[in-house]
Short mmCIF file of C-alpha atoms and ligand atoms in Angstrom, two decimals:
data_model
loop_
_atom_site.label_atom_id
_atom_site.label_comp_id
_atom_site.label_asym_id
_atom_site.label_seq_id
_atom_site.Cartn_x
_atom_site.Cartn_y
_atom_site.Cartn_z
CA MET A 223 46.96 98.87 94.13
CA VAL A 224 46.62 101.48 96.56
CA ASP A 225 43.83 102.80 97.77
CA PHE A 226 44.65 106.28 96.93
CA TRP A 227 47.52 107.94 94.82
CA SER A 228 49.36 110.58 93.56
CA TYR A 229 51.18 112.03 91.00
CA TYR A 230 53.87 114.16 91.48
CA VAL A 231 56.96 114.08 88.72
CA PRO A 232 57.77 117.83 88.38
CA THR A 233 60.81 117.91 86.81
CA LYS A 234 60.77 119.56 83.03
CA VAL A 235 61.91 117.27 80.09
CA ILE A 236 63.66 118.64 77.06
CA PHE A 237 64.25 115.74 74.69
CA GLY A 238 65.29 114.98 70.97
CA VAL A 239 67.95 114.88 69.10
CA GLY A 240 69.89 118.26 69.67
CA SER A 241 68.72 119.17 72.36
CA VAL A 242 71.40 119.79 74.52
CA SER A 243 71.54 122.89 72.55
CA GLN A 244 68.87 124.60 74.81
CA LEU A 245 71.44 124.39 78.22
CA LYS A 246 72.93 127.97 77.87
CA GLU A 247 68.73 128.81 77.81
CA THR A 248 67.78 126.69 80.46
CA VAL A 249 70.47 127.74 83.07
CA ASP A 250 69.68 130.97 81.65
CA VAL A 251 65.92 130.92 83.62
CA PHE A 252 68.16 130.81 87.18
CA GLY A 253 70.76 132.96 86.28
CA PRO A 254 73.79 131.39 88.86
CA ASP A 255 76.80 133.03 89.67
CA LYS A 256 79.12 130.49 88.70
CA ILE A 257 78.24 126.47 87.53
CA LEU A 258 79.13 123.05 89.44
CA LEU A 259 79.39 120.32 86.29
CA VAL A 260 79.52 116.97 87.69
CA ALA A 261 80.88 114.47 85.18
CA GLY A 262 81.47 110.52 85.23
CA LYS A 263 84.15 109.91 83.97
CA GLN A 264 87.62 110.99 82.29
CA SER A 265 85.74 109.56 78.93
CA MET A 266 83.43 112.32 78.47
CA LYS A 267 86.19 114.65 78.28
CA LYS A 268 88.19 112.57 75.88
CA LEU A 269 84.97 112.70 73.82
CA GLY A 270 85.16 116.36 73.76
CA ILE A 271 81.19 116.94 75.39
CA ILE A 272 82.74 119.12 78.53
CA ASP A 273 84.69 120.64 75.99
CA LYS A 274 81.32 121.70 74.30
CA ILE A 275 79.21 122.00 77.17
CA VAL A 276 82.03 124.96 79.00
CA GLU A 277 82.39 126.18 75.45
CA ASP A 278 78.21 126.62 75.12
CA LEU A 279 78.27 128.01 78.82
CA LYS A 280 80.78 130.42 78.28
CA ALA A 281 79.34 133.29 80.16
CA TYR A 282 79.18 131.65 83.40
CA PRO A 283 82.23 130.36 85.48
CA VAL A 284 82.28 126.28 85.51
CA VAL A 285 84.12 124.35 88.06
CA ILE A 286 84.44 120.87 87.03
CA LEU A 287 84.31 117.78 89.49
CA THR A 288 85.13 115.12 87.04
CA GLY A 289 87.02 111.70 87.59
CA ILE A 290 83.95 109.65 89.80
CA GLY A 291 83.87 106.33 88.84
CA ASP A 292 80.88 103.98 89.30
CA SER A 293 78.59 104.52 92.41
CA PRO A 294 79.27 107.83 94.25
CA LYS A 295 80.50 106.86 97.73
CA SER A 296 79.60 109.12 100.46
CA GLU A 297 83.27 110.59 100.89
CA ASP A 298 82.68 111.87 97.12
CA VAL A 299 79.82 113.52 98.15
CA SER A 300 81.47 115.23 101.33
CA LYS A 301 84.15 116.50 99.14
CA GLY A 302 81.68 117.93 96.22
CA VAL A 303 79.59 119.65 98.82
CA GLN A 304 83.15 121.32 100.01
CA LEU A 305 83.98 122.36 96.69
CA ALA A 306 80.25 123.53 95.87
CA ARG A 307 80.53 125.76 99.06
CA LYS A 308 83.95 126.68 98.92
CA GLU A 309 83.59 128.15 95.11
CA GLU A 310 80.00 129.18 95.62
CA CYS A 311 78.08 127.27 92.81
CA GLY A 312 74.61 128.61 92.69
CA LEU A 313 74.38 125.93 90.29
CA VAL A 314 74.82 122.54 89.90
CA LEU A 315 74.84 120.52 86.27
CA GLY A 316 75.02 116.79 85.94
CA ILE A 317 76.21 114.78 83.17
CA GLY A 318 77.28 111.00 82.84
CA GLY A 319 74.49 107.90 83.67
CA GLY A 320 73.43 107.48 86.91
CA SER A 321 76.09 107.75 89.06
CA ALA A 322 77.23 110.83 87.69
CA ILE A 323 73.30 112.49 88.34
CA ASP A 324 73.09 110.98 91.45
CA LEU A 325 76.04 112.67 92.72
CA ALA A 326 75.10 116.20 91.27
CA LYS A 327 71.57 116.22 92.66
CA THR A 328 73.54 114.74 96.24
CA ILE A 329 75.92 117.58 96.42
CA ALA A 330 73.33 120.43 94.97
CA THR A 331 70.79 119.51 97.71
CA LEU A 332 73.61 119.35 100.79
CA SER A 333 75.70 121.85 100.29
CA GLN A 334 72.56 124.15 101.21
CA ASN A 335 71.45 121.93 104.18
CA SER A 336 73.66 121.56 107.79
CA ALA A 337 72.82 117.70 107.37
CA SER A 338 75.93 116.02 106.61
CA VAL A 339 75.57 112.85 103.80
CA THR A 340 76.07 110.51 106.82
CA GLU A 341 73.47 111.87 108.71
CA CYS A 342 71.51 111.46 105.77
CA LEU A 343 72.28 108.14 104.74
CA SER A 344 71.85 107.08 108.34
CA GLY A 345 68.15 107.88 107.93
CA LYS A 346 68.20 109.98 111.57
CA VAL A 347 68.67 113.44 110.20
CA GLY A 348 66.28 114.94 107.14
CA ILE A 349 66.99 116.91 104.19
CA ALA A 350 65.48 120.30 105.56
CA ASN A 351 66.11 122.67 102.83
CA ARG A 352 65.66 122.32 98.84
CA GLY A 353 69.51 122.97 97.26
CA ASN A 354 70.24 124.83 94.22
CA PRO A 355 68.98 124.14 91.35
CA ILE A 356 69.68 121.07 89.11
CA ILE A 357 69.78 120.34 85.18
CA ALA A 358 70.98 116.43 84.35
CA ILE A 359 71.74 115.84 81.24
CA PRO A 360 71.92 111.36 80.81
CA THR A 361 74.53 110.06 78.72
CA THR A 362 73.47 106.35 79.09
CA ALA A 363 69.79 105.01 78.71
CA GLY A 364 69.59 102.93 81.98
CA THR A 365 68.56 105.17 85.43
CA GLY A 366 66.01 107.66 85.06
CA SER A 367 67.98 109.28 87.84
CA GLU A 368 67.07 112.36 85.76
CA VAL A 369 62.98 112.68 87.17
CA THR A 370 63.67 110.85 90.07
CA GLN A 371 63.76 111.78 94.04
CA TYR A 372 66.39 108.85 94.32
CA ALA A 373 70.15 108.98 94.85
CA SER A 374 72.00 105.98 95.35
CA ILE A 375 75.42 106.43 97.49
CA ILE A 376 77.64 103.50 99.04
CA HIS A 377 78.84 104.12 102.31
CA GLU A 378 80.86 101.32 104.70
CA GLU A 379 80.61 99.17 101.84
CA LYS A 380 76.51 99.44 102.37
CA LYS A 381 74.64 100.90 98.66
CA ILE A 382 71.76 103.42 99.68
CA SER A 383 69.01 104.83 98.33
CA LEU A 384 68.31 108.27 99.46
CA ASN A 385 64.80 109.49 98.50
CA ASN A 386 63.88 112.89 98.96
CA ASP A 387 61.79 115.70 96.67
CA PHE A 388 64.58 117.96 97.04
CA LEU A 389 66.45 115.32 94.76
CA ARG A 390 64.55 115.94 91.82
CA PRO A 391 66.45 117.64 89.21
CA ASN A 392 64.48 121.01 87.81
CA VAL A 393 65.50 120.48 84.33
CA ALA A 394 66.51 116.98 82.14
CA ILE A 395 67.68 117.48 79.10
CA LEU A 396 67.33 114.32 76.41
CA ASP A 397 69.91 114.60 73.86
CA PRO A 398 70.35 111.02 72.08
CA SER A 399 72.89 111.88 70.63
CA LEU A 400 75.14 111.75 73.37
CA THR A 401 74.22 108.34 74.24
CA ALA A 402 75.68 107.27 70.75
CA THR A 403 79.13 106.60 72.18
CA MET A 404 78.14 104.21 74.84
CA PRO A 405 80.22 100.91 74.54
CA LYS A 406 78.31 97.82 73.67
CA PHE A 407 78.20 96.52 77.38
CA VAL A 408 77.16 99.56 79.03
CA THR A 409 74.52 99.84 76.20
CA ALA A 410 72.97 96.34 77.25
CA THR A 411 73.14 96.78 81.28
CA THR A 412 72.34 99.89 81.72
CA GLY A 413 68.99 99.01 79.19
CA LEU A 414 68.04 95.96 81.49
CA ASP A 415 68.46 98.25 84.08
CA ALA A 416 65.22 100.15 82.62
CA LEU A 417 63.84 96.77 81.58
CA SER A 418 64.18 96.37 85.69
CA GLN A 419 62.38 99.13 86.93
CA CYS A 420 59.27 99.21 84.51
CA ILE A 421 58.71 95.60 85.05
CA GLU A 422 59.26 96.41 88.83
CA ALA A 423 56.82 99.21 89.08
CA TYR A 424 54.44 97.75 87.31
CA TRP A 425 54.52 94.77 89.51
CA ALA A 426 55.03 97.14 92.56
CA LYS A 427 52.28 97.30 95.24
CA ASN A 428 52.52 101.27 95.15
CA HIS A 429 51.27 101.14 90.91
CA THR A 430 49.10 103.42 89.75
CA PRO A 431 47.21 103.70 86.67
CA ILE A 432 49.59 106.20 85.44
CA SER A 433 52.48 104.41 86.30
CA ASP A 434 51.00 101.13 84.42
CA LEU A 435 50.97 102.72 80.97
CA ILE A 436 54.08 104.32 81.43
CA ALA A 437 55.85 101.13 82.25
CA VAL A 438 54.32 99.19 80.04
CA GLU A 439 55.41 101.28 77.13
CA GLY A 440 58.67 101.50 78.34
CA ILE A 441 59.04 97.70 78.25
CA LYS A 442 57.27 97.85 74.59
CA LEU A 443 59.90 100.12 73.49
CA ILE A 444 63.09 98.42 74.99
CA PHE A 445 62.35 94.82 73.32
CA GLU A 446 61.82 96.77 70.26
CA ASN A 447 65.02 98.70 70.95
CA LEU A 448 67.75 97.57 72.77
CA LEU A 449 68.99 94.58 70.90
CA ARG A 450 69.15 97.01 67.63
CA THR A 451 71.04 99.41 69.58
CA TYR A 452 73.28 96.88 71.03
CA GLU A 453 73.65 95.77 67.05
CA PHE A 454 73.83 99.17 65.68
CA PRO A 455 75.01 101.44 67.84
CA ALA A 456 75.11 104.78 66.03
CA GLU A 457 71.39 104.56 64.81
CA ILE A 458 69.95 107.38 66.29
CA GLU A 459 66.04 106.09 66.11
CA GLY A 460 67.22 103.68 68.50
CA ARG A 461 68.85 105.72 70.72
CA SER A 462 66.10 108.14 70.77
CA ASN A 463 63.94 105.44 71.93
CA MET A 464 65.96 103.49 74.30
CA LEU A 465 66.59 107.06 75.97
CA LEU A 466 63.01 107.18 75.63
CA ALA A 467 62.29 104.29 77.75
CA SER A 468 64.83 105.15 80.41
CA LEU A 469 63.03 108.41 81.11
CA PHE A 470 59.45 106.48 81.09
CA SER A 471 61.19 103.86 83.66
CA GLY A 472 62.55 106.58 85.94
CA ILE A 473 59.01 108.25 85.98
CA ALA A 474 57.67 104.68 86.80
CA ILE A 475 59.63 104.19 89.68
CA SER A 476 59.47 107.92 90.84
CA VAL A 477 55.96 107.42 91.28
CA THR A 478 56.15 103.20 92.62
CA LYS A 479 59.81 102.83 94.30
CA THR A 480 61.45 99.65 93.16
CA THR A 481 60.41 96.53 94.56
CA ILE A 482 62.91 93.02 95.68
CA VAL A 483 64.95 92.96 92.19
CA HIS A 484 66.66 96.43 93.00
CA SER A 485 67.19 95.66 96.46
CA VAL A 486 69.62 92.18 95.60
CA SER A 487 70.98 93.87 92.85
CA TYR A 488 72.90 96.36 95.67
CA PRO A 489 74.85 93.55 97.78
CA LEU A 490 76.20 92.15 94.36
CA THR A 491 77.61 95.92 93.05
CA VAL A 492 79.36 96.76 96.25
CA HIS A 493 80.69 93.82 97.29
CA PHE A 494 80.89 91.68 93.53
CA ASN A 495 81.67 94.53 91.46
CA VAL A 496 78.54 93.48 89.40
CA PRO A 497 77.21 96.68 87.02
CA HIS A 498 73.42 97.98 88.68
CA GLY A 499 72.00 96.62 84.99
CA LEU A 500 73.26 93.52 85.01
CA ALA A 501 72.86 92.98 88.71
CA CYS A 502 69.01 93.54 88.53
CA SER A 503 68.96 91.50 85.33
CA LEU A 504 70.41 88.22 87.39
CA THR A 505 66.97 87.77 89.14
CA LEU A 506 64.59 89.43 87.14
CA PRO A 507 63.65 86.57 85.57
CA LEU A 508 63.27 84.68 88.79
CA PHE A 509 61.12 86.66 90.26
CA VAL A 510 58.91 87.58 87.28
CA ARG A 511 58.38 83.37 87.01
CA TYR A 512 57.97 83.92 91.52
CA ASN A 513 55.78 86.92 91.63
CA SER A 514 53.24 85.72 88.35
CA GLU A 515 51.94 83.20 91.36
CA ASN A 516 50.44 85.70 93.63
CA ASP A 517 49.52 88.64 91.39
CA ASP A 518 45.82 88.54 90.40
CA GLY A 519 47.10 87.95 86.82
CA ARG A 520 48.46 90.97 86.38
CA ILE A 521 52.00 89.89 85.21
CA LEU A 522 49.95 87.46 82.32
CA LYS A 523 47.81 90.71 81.65
CA MET A 524 51.14 92.48 80.48
CA ALA A 525 52.93 89.65 78.72
CA ASN A 526 49.45 89.71 77.18
CA CYS A 527 49.85 93.30 76.27
CA LEU A 528 53.53 92.35 74.98
CA GLY A 529 52.25 89.94 72.86
CA GLU A 530 53.28 86.66 74.69
CA ARG A 531 50.43 84.19 75.44
CA THR A 532 51.62 83.13 78.52
CA VAL A 533 53.87 84.48 81.73
CA GLU A 534 56.48 81.70 80.44
CA ASP A 535 56.81 82.75 77.23
CA PHE A 536 57.37 86.41 78.52
CA VAL A 537 60.44 85.00 81.17
CA LEU A 538 61.75 83.22 78.26
CA LYS A 539 61.68 86.55 76.09
CA ILE A 540 64.05 88.24 78.83
CA GLU A 541 65.87 85.37 79.12
CA SER A 542 66.72 85.34 75.62
CA LEU A 543 67.61 88.99 75.62
CA ILE A 544 69.97 88.86 77.92
CA GLN A 545 71.33 85.68 76.28
CA GLN A 546 71.79 88.03 72.90
CA LEU A 547 73.28 90.34 74.94
CA LYS A 548 75.53 88.13 75.93
CA LEU A 549 75.40 88.58 79.44
CA PRO A 550 75.66 86.12 82.15
CA ASN A 551 72.26 85.15 84.00
CA ARG A 552 73.94 83.29 86.86
CA LEU A 553 75.55 84.16 90.24
CA GLY A 554 78.32 81.98 89.63
CA GLU A 555 79.31 83.85 86.66
CA VAL A 556 79.90 87.12 88.34
CA GLY A 557 82.04 85.72 91.11
CA VAL A 558 79.19 85.03 93.62
CA LYS A 559 80.11 81.27 95.10
CA CYS A 560 77.39 79.44 96.89
CA GLU A 561 78.84 80.31 100.87
CA ASP A 562 78.27 84.29 99.64
CA ILE A 563 74.53 84.10 99.60
CA ASP A 564 73.78 84.82 103.09
CA LEU A 565 75.80 87.81 102.69
CA LEU A 566 73.81 88.72 99.47
CA VAL A 567 70.22 87.71 101.58
CA LYS A 568 71.19 89.56 104.40
CA GLU A 569 71.93 93.01 102.81
CA GLY A 570 69.74 92.55 99.75
CA PHE A 571 66.44 91.74 101.88
CA ARG A 572 65.47 95.16 102.39
CA SER A 573 62.01 95.33 104.40
CA ASP A 574 61.09 98.57 102.42
CA ARG A 575 61.61 97.09 98.94
CA ALA A 576 60.16 93.16 99.81
CA SER A 577 56.80 95.01 101.13
CA ASN A 578 56.24 96.64 97.75
CA ASN A 579 56.66 93.48 95.91
CA PRO A 580 53.57 91.75 94.89
CA ARG A 581 54.42 88.21 96.49
CA VAL A 582 55.65 87.74 99.70
CA VAL A 583 58.95 87.79 100.19
CA THR A 584 61.09 86.38 103.33
CA ALA A 585 64.58 86.10 103.93
CA GLU A 586 64.21 82.59 103.69
CA THR A 587 62.28 82.00 100.00
CA LEU A 588 65.02 84.83 99.07
CA ARG A 589 67.93 82.25 99.81
CA GLU A 590 66.29 79.68 98.26
CA LEU A 591 65.52 81.36 94.90
CA LEU A 592 69.23 82.75 94.72
CA ASN A 593 70.59 78.78 95.66
CA SER A 594 68.05 78.16 92.38
CA ILE A 595 70.40 80.61 90.30
CA SER A 596 73.71 79.83 91.49
FE1 FE2 B 655 67.98 100.88 88.52
#
């Protein structure tokens, strides 16, 4: 743990079945002239969720930006910023999975800044001003983006994570009933993203007493509920617990940042189209074993908290969950060939994430570890 620590997760959270009914009241606090609604995929329109929200917000003009696929690109942000400025939208509402919420957060912020998205992604130009208010409504249970200061954007075939306090939503409305229509595959992969985030937050060098508590509780909730929601999608108590676990994972990484598992996941998503949570779960068991060999016994302590006797029992528990969710666990199964591992190392080894890992990881050790699951 670092010598001193802070805790700053200022997003107001409204949680519970039916809580989306609080949206109009929540918007009224900000009183915008016009709202930009950013939604991920057409499926939400088909399910009637967008129509219902527009109806609830009939007191306000609403401009809709929808149809964005997985992982927003820098061009999507630029188009959204232009639209928000042209329409003079005073509030951005993001509804969908992590990609839609990341896009909404970035549009809301950059529409009030002179820096372009590409300048911000280059890291050479900072975000100077607070943007328009952001309300986030997740419809998946995985990224926790509704409470974080991060937004992942793809630019020139690289997935880059913006990190700025102005990206934090003002309000997050978490209504488990909105997650009940998630397809099984999305339930599984987003749930594993939350699991990776909680475990990485726990072992991160930046961990704090508060993030430890939240991360361990999130891991417990995921082991108790992910398979249940996968097998019984309409069962609302399981959905509610998974949405809570996802929220916990977002709060935890908001404090600690992620580590090597997340950084290696990025090239898997960009070059091999592996969904984010699956990309994380591919290397998660590997790094639990690797990190536990030099972590002051913290991972064993976490395993014990979860009722496991040894770290190896904990790893087997993760591997069994991945198997029961019918997901692959080797790189070859997602289209990565042995000769592609160089690319994963080149783009997946990021010094900021590696230095937050409890055990030293070099590019060479990363290559060896990836080869062991090829
Ligand atoms: Fe993630």
